[in-house]
Coordinates of C-alpha atoms in Angstrom, one line a residue:
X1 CA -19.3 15.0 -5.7
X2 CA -19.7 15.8 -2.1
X3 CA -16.7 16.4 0.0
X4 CA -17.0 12.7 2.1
X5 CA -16.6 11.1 -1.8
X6 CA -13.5 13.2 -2.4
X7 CA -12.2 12.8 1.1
X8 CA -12.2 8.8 0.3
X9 CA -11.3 9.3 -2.9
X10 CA -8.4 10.8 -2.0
X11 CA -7.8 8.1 1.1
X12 CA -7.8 5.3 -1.6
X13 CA -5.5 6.9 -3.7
X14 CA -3.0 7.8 -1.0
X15 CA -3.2 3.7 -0.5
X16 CA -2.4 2.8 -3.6
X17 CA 0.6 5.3 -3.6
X18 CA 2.0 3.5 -1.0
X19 CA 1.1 -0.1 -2.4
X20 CA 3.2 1.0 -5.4
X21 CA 6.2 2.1 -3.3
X22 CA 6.6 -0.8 -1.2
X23 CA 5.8 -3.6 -4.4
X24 CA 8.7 -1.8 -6.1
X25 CA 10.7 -2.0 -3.2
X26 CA 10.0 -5.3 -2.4
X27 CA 11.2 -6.6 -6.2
X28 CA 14.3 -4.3 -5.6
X29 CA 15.2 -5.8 -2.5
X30 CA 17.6 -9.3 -2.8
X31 CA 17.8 -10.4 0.8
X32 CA 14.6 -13.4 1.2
X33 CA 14.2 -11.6 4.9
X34 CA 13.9 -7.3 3.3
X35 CA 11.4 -9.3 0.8
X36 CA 9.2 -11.1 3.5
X37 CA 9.3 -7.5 5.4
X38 CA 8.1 -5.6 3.0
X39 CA 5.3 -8.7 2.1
X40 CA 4.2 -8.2 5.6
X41 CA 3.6 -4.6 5.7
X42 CA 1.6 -4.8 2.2
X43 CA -1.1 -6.8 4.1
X44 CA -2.6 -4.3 5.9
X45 CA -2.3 -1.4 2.8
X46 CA -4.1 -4.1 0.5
X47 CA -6.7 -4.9 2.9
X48 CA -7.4 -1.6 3.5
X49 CA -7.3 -0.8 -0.5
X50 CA -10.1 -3.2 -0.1
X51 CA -12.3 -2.5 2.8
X52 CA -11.5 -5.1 4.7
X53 CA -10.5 -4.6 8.3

């Protein structure tokens, strides 16, 4: 593996670190308005995940 594979390798996992943190928090969370928050700032980490820009 070269370093550039590790380097994204390393990127995606840091992304899905944070995908798990806020889909945990946003079950937690029992306000409609916290939920819809935390739905909003998943977008861009999924997309991302994904390669999409």
């Amino acid at each position: 593996m070269d370093e550039a594979a590790i380097i994204g390798l390393l990127y995606k996992l840091i992304i899905v670190y944070f995908i798990v943190i806020f889909i945990t928090n946003l079950f937690r969370k029992k306000k409609i308005s916290d939920q819809v928050m935390y739905a909003a700032i998943l977008v861009p980490f999924v997309l991302r995940l994904f390669s999409i820009k």
